[in-house]
Amino acid sequence: EVQLVESGGGSVQPGGSLRLSCAASGSTVSNNYMSWVRQAPGKGLEWVSLIYSGDNTYYADSVKGRFTISRHNSKNMLYLQMNSLGTEDTAVYYCASTSGWETAMTWGQGTLVIVSS
Amino acid sequence: QAVVTQEPSLTVSPGGTVTLTCGSSTGTVTSGHYPYWFQQKPGQAPRTLIYDTSNKHSWTPARFSGSLLGGKAALTLSGAQPEDEAEYYCLLSYSGSRPYVFGTGTKVTVL
């Protein structure tokens, strides 16, 4: 079974950048639909970005132009480069994986990003 | 862009039955939206209960079931247990530039 471990969270000032990482084991990121999902404090889940089948990438409107999803197949890693961060980006960021639209989704434990001056 | 709506909160008695629904602003929810249901307890990551409308994960208790009901995706809990108190989120898949949309979440209280 796939296991996902996120890292890279922390505190950053508004306007700053951060790169999140997700290490996958038990399956390859290149074969899966890999997503980032976030949850602001006390709020619901928000899908952020998806990468699958080569370089098909999608973004929520709230992060388009600021965030970039990518993967390193040989390292079996997923990344989220976050630029121009604002306080509204404060959240726990989860890595999630599924092998297709119709299959179960596996989640990591999340990494906390705090954007504050 | 689609908005996916769930009941904000529901209360069920221990041993009772409750149905959560997941509706789309774009119209009828179908199997082509590949509905997911996730359970999230405080301080924990979400975990998959149901995928592809009605398929259960290996850890999903038998008392949970997924279906399509009245144009929406539905999650039914039959024989509620205290440990089922949690937030439940649905997720629908759409074609186009925004492939995943989460529902607003339902807080289930077993009381």
mmCIF file of N, CA, C and O in Angstrom, chain B residues 41-106:
data_model
loop_
_atom_site.group_PDB
_atom_site.id
_atom_site.type_symbol
_atom_site.label_atom_id
_atom_site.label_comp_id
_atom_site.label_asym_id
_atom_site.label_seq_id
_atom_site.Cartn_x
_atom_site.Cartn_y
_atom_site.Cartn_z
ATOM 1 N N LYS B 41 -11.211 12.938 11.794
ATOM 2 C CA LYS B 41 -11.362 13.201 13.219
ATOM 3 C C LYS B 41 -10.392 14.308 13.630
ATOM 4 O O LYS B 41 -9.380 14.532 12.958
ATOM 5 N N PRO B 42 -10.697 15.012 14.721
ATOM 6 C CA PRO B 42 -9.858 16.165 15.117
ATOM 7 C C PRO B 42 -8.392 15.797 15.239
ATOM 8 O O PRO B 42 -8.030 14.795 15.863
ATOM 9 N N GLY B 43 -7.558 16.620 14.619
ATOM 10 C CA GLY B 43 -6.117 16.423 14.700
ATOM 11 C C GLY B 43 -5.571 15.329 13.811
ATOM 12 O O GLY B 43 -4.371 15.024 13.866
ATOM 13 N N GLN B 44 -6.442 14.708 13.010
ATOM 14 C CA GLN B 44 -5.990 13.620 12.147
ATOM 15 C C GLN B 44 -6.154 13.986 10.671
ATOM 16 O O GLN B 44 -6.932 14.861 10.317
ATOM 17 N N ALA B 45 -5.408 13.286 9.854
ATOM 18 C CA ALA B 45 -5.593 13.432 8.418
ATOM 19 C C ALA B 45 -6.887 12.748 7.990
ATOM 20 O O ALA B 45 -7.362 11.818 8.655
ATOM 21 N N PRO B 46 -7.466 13.185 6.894
ATOM 22 C CA PRO B 46 -8.646 12.473 6.379
ATOM 23 C C PRO B 46 -8.266 11.057 5.970
ATOM 24 O O PRO B 46 -7.101 10.772 5.678
ATOM 25 N N ARG B 47 -9.269 10.191 5.951
ATOM 26 C CA ARG B 47 -9.033 8.865 5.411
ATOM 27 C C ARG B 47 -10.226 8.464 4.557
ATOM 28 O O ARG B 47 -11.365 8.857 4.829
ATOM 29 N N THR B 48 -9.952 7.690 3.527
ATOM 30 C CA THR B 48 -10.986 7.294 2.586
ATOM 31 C C THR B 48 -11.904 6.252 3.206
ATOM 32 O O THR B 48 -11.444 5.225 3.707
ATOM 33 N N LEU B 49 -13.210 6.529 3.150
ATOM 34 C CA LEU B 49 -14.217 5.535 3.542
ATOM 35 C C LEU B 49 -14.798 4.854 2.308
ATOM 36 O O LEU B 49 -14.939 3.635 2.264
ATOM 37 N N ILE B 50 -15.163 5.678 1.330
ATOM 38 C CA ILE B 50 -15.851 5.214 0.125
ATOM 39 C C ILE B 50 -15.194 5.857 -1.093
ATOM 40 O O ILE B 50 -14.850 7.039 -1.057
ATOM 41 N N TYR B 51 -15.029 5.094 -2.156
ATOM 42 C CA TYR B 51 -14.559 5.649 -3.420
ATOM 43 C C TYR B 51 -15.394 5.097 -4.564
ATOM 44 O O TYR B 51 -16.037 4.046 -4.429
ATOM 45 N N ASP B 52 -15.422 5.845 -5.653
ATOM 46 C CA ASP B 52 -16.194 5.418 -6.835
ATOM 47 C C ASP B 52 -17.620 5.060 -6.451
ATOM 48 O O ASP B 52 -18.123 3.979 -6.787
ATOM 49 N N THR B 53 -18.256 5.983 -5.760
ATOM 50 C CA THR B 53 -19.675 5.928 -5.349
ATOM 51 C C THR B 53 -19.928 4.980 -4.176
ATOM 52 O O THR B 53 -20.542 5.386 -3.179
ATOM 53 N N SER B 54 -19.485 3.730 -4.287
ATOM 54 C CA SER B 54 -19.933 2.745 -3.302
ATOM 55 C C SER B 54 -18.869 1.732 -2.888
ATOM 56 O O SER B 54 -19.173 0.825 -2.107
ATOM 57 N N ASN B 55 -17.665 1.876 -3.380
ATOM 58 C CA ASN B 55 -16.612 0.919 -3.012
ATOM 59 C C ASN B 55 -15.992 1.272 -1.669
ATOM 60 O O ASN B 55 -15.685 2.437 -1.400
ATOM 61 N N LYS B 56 -15.822 0.259 -0.831
ATOM 62 C CA LYS B 56 -15.280 0.488 0.494
ATOM 63 C C LYS B 56 -13.779 0.207 0.540
ATOM 64 O O LYS B 56 -13.284 -0.698 -0.125
ATOM 65 N N HIS B 57 -13.091 1.004 1.346
ATOM 66 C CA HIS B 57 -11.693 0.728 1.588
ATOM 67 C C HIS B 57 -11.610 -0.498 2.505
ATOM 68 O O HIS B 57 -12.593 -0.907 3.119
ATOM 69 N N SER B 58 -10.416 -1.061 2.592
ATOM 70 C CA SER B 58 -10.240 -2.267 3.403
ATOM 71 C C SER B 58 -10.573 -2.025 4.873
ATOM 72 O O SER B 58 -10.967 -2.945 5.587
ATOM 73 N N TRP B 59 -10.437 -0.780 5.343
ATOM 74 C CA TRP B 59 -10.703 -0.484 6.741
ATOM 75 C C TRP B 59 -12.094 0.087 7.005
ATOM 76 O O TRP B 59 -12.417 0.429 8.128
ATOM 77 N N THR B 60 -12.889 0.215 5.975
ATOM 78 C CA THR B 60 -14.206 0.822 6.140
ATOM 79 C C THR B 60 -15.144 -0.155 6.837
ATOM 80 O O THR B 60 -15.381 -1.262 6.327
ATOM 81 N N PRO B 61 -15.690 0.233 7.991
ATOM 82 C CA PRO B 61 -16.645 -0.656 8.667
ATOM 83 C C PRO B 61 -17.864 -0.927 7.797
ATOM 84 O O PRO B 61 -18.300 -0.071 7.026
ATOM 85 N N ALA B 62 -18.431 -2.093 7.959
ATOM 86 C CA ALA B 62 -19.575 -2.513 7.134
ATOM 87 C C ALA B 62 -20.786 -1.610 7.323
ATOM 88 O O ALA B 62 -21.675 -1.571 6.465
ATOM 89 N N ARG B 63 -20.854 -0.887 8.428
ATOM 90 C CA ARG B 63 -22.000 -0.034 8.696
ATOM 91 C C ARG B 63 -22.044 1.210 7.809
ATOM 92 O O ARG B 63 -23.038 1.932 7.786
ATOM 93 N N PHE B 64 -20.960 1.488 7.090
ATOM 94 C CA PHE B 64 -20.945 2.604 6.141
ATOM 95 C C PHE B 64 -21.231 2.082 4.731
ATOM 96 O O PHE B 64 -20.693 1.048 4.318
ATOM 97 N N SER B 65 -22.058 2.819 3.998
ATOM 98 C CA SER B 65 -22.297 2.470 2.606
ATOM 99 C C SER B 65 -22.480 3.735 1.783
ATOM 100 O O SER B 65 -22.979 4.751 2.287
ATOM 101 N N GLY B 66 -22.086 3.657 0.510
ATOM 102 C CA GLY B 66 -22.225 4.787 -0.391
ATOM 103 C C GLY B 66 -23.192 4.469 -1.521
ATOM 104 O O GLY B 66 -23.313 3.316 -1.942
ATOM 105 N N SER B 67 -23.863 5.514 -2.026
ATOM 106 C CA SER B 67 -24.837 5.317 -3.099
ATOM 107 C C SER B 67 -25.101 6.644 -3.787
ATOM 108 O O SER B 67 -24.527 7.682 -3.426
ATOM 109 N N LEU B 68 -25.962 6.566 -4.813
ATOM 110 C CA LEU B 68 -26.526 7.769 -5.428
ATOM 111 C C LEU B 68 -27.990 7.824 -5.030
ATOM 112 O O LEU B 68 -28.705 6.813 -5.150
ATOM 113 N N LEU B 69 -28.425 9.003 -4.598
ATOM 114 C CA LEU B 69 -29.766 9.109 -4.037
ATOM 115 C C LEU B 69 -30.341 10.468 -4.390
ATOM 116 O O LEU B 69 -29.784 11.511 -3.988
ATOM 117 N N GLY B 70 -31.426 10.469 -5.156
ATOM 118 C CA GLY B 70 -32.102 11.729 -5.447
ATOM 119 C C GLY B 70 -31.217 12.756 -6.126
ATOM 120 O O GLY B 70 -31.302 13.949 -5.822
ATOM 121 N N GLY B 71 -30.347 12.311 -7.017
ATOM 122 C CA GLY B 71 -29.498 13.241 -7.746
ATOM 123 C C GLY B 71 -28.253 13.667 -7.000
ATOM 124 O O GLY B 71 -27.532 14.575 -7.439
ATOM 125 N N LYS B 72 -28.012 13.040 -5.861
ATOM 126 C CA LYS B 72 -26.828 13.357 -5.061
ATOM 127 C C LYS B 72 -26.070 12.083 -4.729
ATOM 128 O O LYS B 72 -26.622 10.983 -4.819
ATOM 129 N N ALA B 73 -24.827 12.256 -4.318
ATOM 130 C CA ALA B 73 -24.104 11.149 -3.711
ATOM 131 C C ALA B 73 -24.525 11.076 -2.247
ATOM 132 O O ALA B 73 -24.849 12.104 -1.643
ATOM 133 N N ALA B 74 -24.546 9.882 -1.709
ATOM 134 C CA ALA B 74 -25.007 9.699 -0.340
ATOM 135 C C ALA B 74 -24.097 8.738 0.415
ATOM 136 O O ALA B 74 -23.577 7.775 -0.154
ATOM 137 N N LEU B 75 -23.937 9.039 1.695
ATOM 138 C CA LEU B 75 -23.209 8.153 2.612
ATOM 139 C C LEU B 75 -24.180 7.797 3.729
ATOM 140 O O LEU B 75 -24.679 8.694 4.415
ATOM 141 N N THR B 76 -24.453 6.519 3.898
ATOM 142 C CA THR B 76 -25.366 6.064 4.938
ATOM 143 C C THR B 76 -24.586 5.336 6.022
ATOM 144 O O THR B 76 -23.774 4.451 5.726
ATOM 145 N N LEU B 77 -24.873 5.732 7.248
ATOM 146 C CA LEU B 77 -24.280 5.090 8.418
ATOM 147 C C LEU B 77 -25.411 4.373 9.148
ATOM 148 O O LEU B 77 -26.344 5.029 9.638
ATOM 149 N N SER B 78 -25.330 3.064 9.190
ATOM 150 C CA SER B 78 -26.375 2.254 9.819
ATOM 151 C C SER B 78 -25.816 1.574 11.061
ATOM 152 O O SER B 78 -24.912 0.751 10.960
ATOM 153 N N GLY B 79 -26.387 1.916 12.218
ATOM 154 C CA GLY B 79 -25.866 1.373 13.472
ATOM 155 C C GLY B 79 -24.706 2.213 13.977
ATOM 156 O O GLY B 79 -23.603 1.719 14.200
ATOM 157 N N ALA B 80 -24.957 3.516 14.149
ATOM 158 C CA ALA B 80 -23.889 4.448 14.507
ATOM 159 C C ALA B 80 -23.223 4.075 15.827
ATOM 160 O O ALA B 80 -23.898 3.641 16.786
ATOM 161 N N GLN B 81 -21.932 4.268 15.872
ATOM 162 C CA GLN B 81 -21.131 4.022 17.070
ATOM 163 C C GLN B 81 -20.514 5.331 17.542
ATOM 164 O O GLN B 81 -20.302 6.246 16.731
ATOM 165 N N PRO B 82 -20.188 5.433 18.814
ATOM 166 C CA PRO B 82 -19.582 6.691 19.308
ATOM 167 C C PRO B 82 -18.333 7.089 18.533
ATOM 168 O O PRO B 82 -18.091 8.290 18.320
ATOM 169 N N GLU B 83 -17.586 6.109 18.073
ATOM 170 C CA GLU B 83 -16.343 6.417 17.341
ATOM 171 C C GLU B 83 -16.599 6.962 15.935
ATOM 172 O O GLU B 83 -15.654 7.355 15.248
ATOM 173 N N ASP B 84 -17.865 6.995 15.521
ATOM 174 C CA ASP B 84 -18.185 7.548 14.202
ATOM 175 C C ASP B 84 -18.340 9.073 14.241
ATOM 176 O O ASP B 84 -18.549 9.693 13.189
ATOM 177 N N GLU B 85 -18.294 9.645 15.439
ATOM 178 C CA GLU B 85 -18.318 11.106 15.528
ATOM 179 C C GLU B 85 -17.095 11.669 14.817
ATOM 180 O O GLU B 85 -15.952 11.357 15.169
ATOM 181 N N ALA B 86 -17.359 12.499 13.825
ATOM 182 C CA ALA B 86 -16.270 13.002 12.986
ATOM 183 C C ALA B 86 -16.835 13.986 11.978
ATOM 184 O O ALA B 86 -18.051 14.188 11.889
ATOM 185 N N GLU B 87 -15.945 14.584 11.203
ATOM 186 C CA GLU B 87 -16.321 15.398 10.056
ATOM 187 C C GLU B 87 -16.219 14.491 8.825
ATOM 188 O O GLU B 87 -15.274 13.700 8.696
ATOM 189 N N TYR B 88 -17.205 14.615 7.961
ATOM 190 C CA TYR B 88 -17.230 13.795 6.744
ATOM 191 C C TYR B 88 -17.249 14.718 5.526
ATOM 192 O O TYR B 88 -18.041 15.665 5.457
ATOM 193 N N TYR B 89 -16.371 14.435 4.595
ATOM 194 C CA TYR B 89 -16.268 15.227 3.370
ATOM 195 C C TYR B 89 -16.498 14.338 2.157
ATOM 196 O O TYR B 89 -15.990 13.213 2.084
ATOM 197 N N CYS B 90 -17.226 14.873 1.194
ATOM 198 C CA CYS B 90 -17.294 14.204 -0.093
ATOM 199 C C CYS B 90 -16.364 14.923 -1.072
ATOM 200 O O CYS B 90 -15.934 16.055 -0.822
ATOM 201 N N LEU B 91 -16.043 14.235 -2.139
ATOM 202 C CA LEU B 91 -15.186 14.792 -3.189
ATOM 203 C C LEU B 91 -15.756 14.323 -4.520
ATOM 204 O O LEU B 91 -16.025 13.132 -4.702
ATOM 205 N N LEU B 92 -15.956 15.258 -5.417
ATOM 206 C CA LEU B 92 -16.443 14.929 -6.748
ATOM 207 C C LEU B 92 -15.390 15.281 -7.794
ATOM 208 O O LEU B 92 -14.643 16.250 -7.622
ATOM 209 N N SER B 93 -15.352 14.500 -8.862
ATOM 210 C CA SER B 93 -14.421 14.738 -9.955
ATOM 211 C C SER B 93 -15.179 15.352 -11.126
ATOM 212 O O SER B 93 -16.283 14.924 -11.455
ATOM 213 N N TYR B 94 -14.557 16.339 -11.749
ATOM 214 C CA TYR B 94 -15.166 17.029 -12.880
ATOM 215 C C TYR B 94 -14.173 17.076 -14.035
ATOM 216 O O TYR B 94 -12.966 17.113 -13.834
ATOM 217 N N SER B 95 -14.681 17.113 -15.242
ATOM 218 C CA SER B 95 -13.813 17.336 -16.389
ATOM 219 C C SER B 95 -13.486 18.817 -16.458
ATOM 220 O O SER B 95 -14.185 19.646 -15.884
ATOM 221 N N GLY B 96 -12.395 19.140 -17.118
ATOM 222 C CA GLY B 96 -12.031 20.542 -17.225
ATOM 223 C C GLY B 96 -10.894 20.919 -16.326
ATOM 224 O O GLY B 96 -10.160 20.079 -15.821
ATOM 225 N N SER B 97 -10.766 22.203 -16.071
ATOM 226 C CA SER B 97 -9.572 22.731 -15.408
ATOM 227 C C SER B 97 -9.583 22.572 -13.897
ATOM 228 O O SER B 97 -8.573 22.837 -13.242
ATOM 229 N N ARG B 98 -10.714 22.159 -13.340
ATOM 230 C CA ARG B 98 -10.804 22.006 -11.880
ATOM 231 C C ARG B 98 -11.307 20.593 -11.595
ATOM 232 O O ARG B 98 -12.490 20.394 -11.333
ATOM 233 N N PRO B 99 -10.404 19.617 -11.663
ATOM 234 C CA PRO B 99 -10.848 18.224 -11.655
ATOM 235 C C PRO B 99 -11.404 17.720 -10.339
ATOM 236 O O PRO B 99 -12.122 16.717 -10.334
ATOM 237 N N TYR B 100 -11.050 18.326 -9.223
ATOM 238 C CA TYR B 100 -11.542 17.852 -7.933
ATOM 239 C C TYR B 100 -12.205 19.001 -7.182
ATOM 240 O O TYR B 100 -11.666 20.108 -7.122
ATOM 241 N N VAL B 101 -13.355 18.738 -6.591
ATOM 242 C CA VAL B 101 -14.017 19.720 -5.734
ATOM 243 C C VAL B 101 -14.499 19.010 -4.473
ATOM 244 O O VAL B 101 -15.255 18.022 -4.561
ATOM 245 N N PHE B 102 -14.074 19.517 -3.328
ATOM 246 C CA PHE B 102 -14.529 18.955 -2.061
ATOM 247 C C PHE B 102 -15.874 19.550 -1.675
ATOM 248 O O PHE B 102 -16.174 20.711 -1.973
ATOM 249 N N GLY B 103 -16.634 18.739 -0.979
ATOM 250 C CA GLY B 103 -17.840 19.245 -0.367
ATOM 251 C C GLY B 103 -17.529 20.092 0.852
ATOM 252 O O GLY B 103 -16.383 20.132 1.322
ATOM 253 N N THR B 104 -18.550 20.730 1.359
ATOM 254 C CA THR B 104 -18.393 21.675 2.471
ATOM 255 C C THR B 104 -18.212 20.983 3.816
ATOM 256 O O THR B 104 -17.845 21.641 4.786
ATOM 257 N N GLY B 105 -18.479 19.698 3.855
ATOM 258 C CA GLY B 105 -18.267 18.933 5.080
ATOM 259 C C GLY B 105 -19.505 18.838 5.951
ATOM 260 O O GLY B 105 -20.298 19.776 6.028
ATOM 261 N N THR B 106 -19.673 17.678 6.593
ATOM 262 C CA THR B 106 -20.773 17.435 7.542
ATOM 263 C C THR B 106 -20.197 16.957 8.860
ATOM 264 O O THR B 106 -19.454 15.972 8.892
#
